[in-house]
PDB file of C-alpha atoms in Angstrom:
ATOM      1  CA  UNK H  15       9.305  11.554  -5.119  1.00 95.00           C
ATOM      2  CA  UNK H  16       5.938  10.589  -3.571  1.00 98.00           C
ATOM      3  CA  UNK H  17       5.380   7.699  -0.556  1.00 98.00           C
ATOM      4  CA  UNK H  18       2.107   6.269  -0.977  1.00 98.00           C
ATOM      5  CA  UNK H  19       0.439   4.130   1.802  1.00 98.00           C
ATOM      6  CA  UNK H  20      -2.618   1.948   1.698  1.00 98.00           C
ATOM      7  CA  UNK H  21      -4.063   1.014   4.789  1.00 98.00           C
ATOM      8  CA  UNK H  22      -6.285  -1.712   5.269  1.00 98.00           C
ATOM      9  CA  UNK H  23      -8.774  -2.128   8.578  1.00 98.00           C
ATOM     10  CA  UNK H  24      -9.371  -5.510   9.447  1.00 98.00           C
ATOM     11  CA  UNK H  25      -9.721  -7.910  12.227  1.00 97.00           C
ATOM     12  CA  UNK H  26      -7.569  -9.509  14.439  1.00 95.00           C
ATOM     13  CA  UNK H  27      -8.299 -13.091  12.913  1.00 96.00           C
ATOM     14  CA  UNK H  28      -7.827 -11.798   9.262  1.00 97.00           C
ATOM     15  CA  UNK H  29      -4.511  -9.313  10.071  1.00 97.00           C
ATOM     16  CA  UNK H  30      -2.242 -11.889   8.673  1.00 97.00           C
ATOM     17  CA  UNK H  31      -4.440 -12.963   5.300  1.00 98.00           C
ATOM     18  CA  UNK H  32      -4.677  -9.403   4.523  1.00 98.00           C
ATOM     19  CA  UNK H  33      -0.963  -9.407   4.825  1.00 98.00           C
ATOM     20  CA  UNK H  34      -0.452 -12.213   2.621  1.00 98.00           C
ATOM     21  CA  UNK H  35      -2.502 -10.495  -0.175  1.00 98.00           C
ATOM     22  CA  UNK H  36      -1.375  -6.945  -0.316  1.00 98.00           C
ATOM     23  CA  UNK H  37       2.353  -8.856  -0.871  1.00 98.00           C
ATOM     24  CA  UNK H  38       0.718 -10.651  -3.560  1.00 98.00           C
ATOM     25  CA  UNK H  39      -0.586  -8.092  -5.059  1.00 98.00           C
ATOM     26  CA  UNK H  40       2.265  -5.722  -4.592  1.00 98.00           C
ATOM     27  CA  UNK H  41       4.627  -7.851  -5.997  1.00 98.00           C
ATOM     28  CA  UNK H  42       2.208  -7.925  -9.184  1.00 97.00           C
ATOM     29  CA  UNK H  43       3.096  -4.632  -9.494  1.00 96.00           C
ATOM     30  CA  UNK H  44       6.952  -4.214  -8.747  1.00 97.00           C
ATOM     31  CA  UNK H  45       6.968  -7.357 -12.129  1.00 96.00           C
ATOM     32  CA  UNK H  46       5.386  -4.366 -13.819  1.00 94.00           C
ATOM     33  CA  UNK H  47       8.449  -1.798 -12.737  1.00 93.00           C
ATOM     34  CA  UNK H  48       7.038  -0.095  -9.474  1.00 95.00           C
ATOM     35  CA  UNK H  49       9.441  -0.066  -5.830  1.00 97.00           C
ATOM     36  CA  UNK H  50       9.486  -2.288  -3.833  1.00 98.00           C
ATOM     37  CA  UNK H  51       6.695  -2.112  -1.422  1.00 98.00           C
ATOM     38  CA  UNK H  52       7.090  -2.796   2.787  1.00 99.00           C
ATOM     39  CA  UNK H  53       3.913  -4.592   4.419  1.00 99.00           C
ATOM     40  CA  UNK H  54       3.533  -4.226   8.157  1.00 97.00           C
ATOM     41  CA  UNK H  55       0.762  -5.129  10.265  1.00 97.00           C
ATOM     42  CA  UNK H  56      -0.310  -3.196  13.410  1.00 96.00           C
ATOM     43  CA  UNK H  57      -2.453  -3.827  16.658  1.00 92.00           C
ATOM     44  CA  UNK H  58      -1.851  -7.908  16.099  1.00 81.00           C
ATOM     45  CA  UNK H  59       1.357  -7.782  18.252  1.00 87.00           C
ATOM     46  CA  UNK H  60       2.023  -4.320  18.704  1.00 89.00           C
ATOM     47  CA  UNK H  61       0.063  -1.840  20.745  1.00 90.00           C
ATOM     48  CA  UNK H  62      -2.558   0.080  18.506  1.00 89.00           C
ATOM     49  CA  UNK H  63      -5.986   1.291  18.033  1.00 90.00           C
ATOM     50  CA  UNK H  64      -7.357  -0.790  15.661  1.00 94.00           C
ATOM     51  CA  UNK H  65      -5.829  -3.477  13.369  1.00 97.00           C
ATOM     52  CA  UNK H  66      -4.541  -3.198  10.441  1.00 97.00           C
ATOM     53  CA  UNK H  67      -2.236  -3.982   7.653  1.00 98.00           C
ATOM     54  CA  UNK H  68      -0.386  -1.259   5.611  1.00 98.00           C
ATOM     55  CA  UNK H  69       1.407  -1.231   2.483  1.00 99.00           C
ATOM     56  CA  UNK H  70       4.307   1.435   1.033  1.00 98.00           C
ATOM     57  CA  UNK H  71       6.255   2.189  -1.559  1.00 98.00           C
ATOM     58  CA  UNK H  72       8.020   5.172  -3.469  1.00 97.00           C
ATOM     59  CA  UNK H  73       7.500   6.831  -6.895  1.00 96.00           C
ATOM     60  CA  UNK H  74       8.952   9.293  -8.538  1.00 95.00           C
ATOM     61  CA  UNK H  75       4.935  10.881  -9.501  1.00 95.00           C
ATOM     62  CA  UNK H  76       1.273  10.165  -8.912  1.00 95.00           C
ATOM     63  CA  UNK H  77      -0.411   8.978 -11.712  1.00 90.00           C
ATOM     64  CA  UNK H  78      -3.708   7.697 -11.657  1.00 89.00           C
ATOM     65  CA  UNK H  79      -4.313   3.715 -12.545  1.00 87.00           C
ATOM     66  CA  UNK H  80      -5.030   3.098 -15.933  1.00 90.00           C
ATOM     67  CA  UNK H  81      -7.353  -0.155 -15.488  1.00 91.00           C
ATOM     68  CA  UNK H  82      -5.882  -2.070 -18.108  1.00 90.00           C
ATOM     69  CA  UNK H  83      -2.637  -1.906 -16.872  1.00 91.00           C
ATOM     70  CA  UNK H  84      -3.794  -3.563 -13.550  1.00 95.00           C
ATOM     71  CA  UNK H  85      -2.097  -6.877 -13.502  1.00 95.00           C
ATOM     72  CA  UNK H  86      -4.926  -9.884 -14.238  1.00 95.00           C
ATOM     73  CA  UNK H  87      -4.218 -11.756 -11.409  1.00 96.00           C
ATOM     74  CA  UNK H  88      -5.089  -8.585  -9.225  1.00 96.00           C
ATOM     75  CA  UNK H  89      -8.223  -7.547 -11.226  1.00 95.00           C
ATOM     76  CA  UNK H  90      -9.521 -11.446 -11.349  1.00 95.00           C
ATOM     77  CA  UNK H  91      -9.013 -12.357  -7.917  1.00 97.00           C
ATOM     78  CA  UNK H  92      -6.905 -10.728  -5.172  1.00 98.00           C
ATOM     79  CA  UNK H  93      -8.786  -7.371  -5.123  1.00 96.00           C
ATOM     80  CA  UNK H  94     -11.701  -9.219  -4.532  1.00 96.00           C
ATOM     81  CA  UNK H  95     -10.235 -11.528  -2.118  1.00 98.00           C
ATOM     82  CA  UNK H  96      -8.712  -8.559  -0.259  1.00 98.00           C
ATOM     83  CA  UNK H  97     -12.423  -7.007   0.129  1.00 96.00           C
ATOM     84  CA  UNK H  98     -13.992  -9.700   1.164  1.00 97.00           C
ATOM     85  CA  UNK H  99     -11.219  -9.020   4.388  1.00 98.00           C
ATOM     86  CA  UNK H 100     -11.462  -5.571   5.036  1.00 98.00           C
ATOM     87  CA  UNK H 101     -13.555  -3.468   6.579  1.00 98.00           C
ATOM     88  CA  UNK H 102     -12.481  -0.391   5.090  1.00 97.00           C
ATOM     89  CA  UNK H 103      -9.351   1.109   3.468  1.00 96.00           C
ATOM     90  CA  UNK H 104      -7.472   4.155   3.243  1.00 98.00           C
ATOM     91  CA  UNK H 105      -4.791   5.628   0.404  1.00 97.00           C
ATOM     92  CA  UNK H 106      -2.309   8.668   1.913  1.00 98.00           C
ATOM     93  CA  UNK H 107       0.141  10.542  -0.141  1.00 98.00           C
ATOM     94  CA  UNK H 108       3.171  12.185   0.715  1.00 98.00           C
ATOM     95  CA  UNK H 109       5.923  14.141  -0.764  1.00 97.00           C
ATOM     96  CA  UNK H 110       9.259  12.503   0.140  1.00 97.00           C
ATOM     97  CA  UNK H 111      11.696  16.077   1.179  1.00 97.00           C
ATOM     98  CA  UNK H 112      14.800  15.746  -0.165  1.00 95.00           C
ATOM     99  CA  UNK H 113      17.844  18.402   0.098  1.00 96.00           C
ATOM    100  CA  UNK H 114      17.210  20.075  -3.132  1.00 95.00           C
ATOM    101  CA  UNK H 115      13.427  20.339  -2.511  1.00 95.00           C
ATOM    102  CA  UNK H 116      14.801  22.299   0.741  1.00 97.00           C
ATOM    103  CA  UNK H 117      17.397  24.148  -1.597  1.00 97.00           C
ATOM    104  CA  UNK H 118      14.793  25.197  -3.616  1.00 96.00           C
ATOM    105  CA  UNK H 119      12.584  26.398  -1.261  1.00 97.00           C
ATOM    106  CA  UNK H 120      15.902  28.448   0.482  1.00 97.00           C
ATOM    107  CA  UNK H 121      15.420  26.345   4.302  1.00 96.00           C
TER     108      UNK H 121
END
């Protein structure tokens, strides 16, 4: 199982918009079967270096995005809504340990 987390760097005056439309868009996605995602913001009301708005979720492999399998409403508007917001954006990818990954790996 694989976390993945986009992070979005924005303003102060646009944290909460951004916000707004990564749930949009991730809840395109979970209609189409992925996890639930989790949206936080940080340096709004919490201390932090710059501000920005992050978003989730699990799966079970990385696969890349097939671009017709992008939702409509994402491809027509939010993505470039979302742009228009952000200064820049990062994608991280981490593999979730479990007990039997340690098991495997005798630890």
């Amino acid at each position: 199982m694989f976390l993945i987390r986009r992070k979005c760097f924005t303003t102060r005056a646009n944290a909460w918009k951004v916000a707004s439309i990564l749930q949009k868009i991730c809840n395109e996605y979970e209609e189409q079967g992925r996890s639930e995602a989790t949206i936080y913001v940080s340096g709004f009301s919490t201390p932090a270096e710059d501000y920005s708005v992050s978003a989730e979720w699990t799966q079970e492999s990385l696969d890349a995005i097939v671009y017709e399998k992008v939702p409509n409403e994402i491809r027509e508007n939010l993505s470039s809504e979302l742009m228009g917001l952000v200064d820049f954006y990062e994608i991280e990818f981490h593999e979730v340990v479990t007990k039997e990954k340690l098991d495997q790996r005798k630890l």
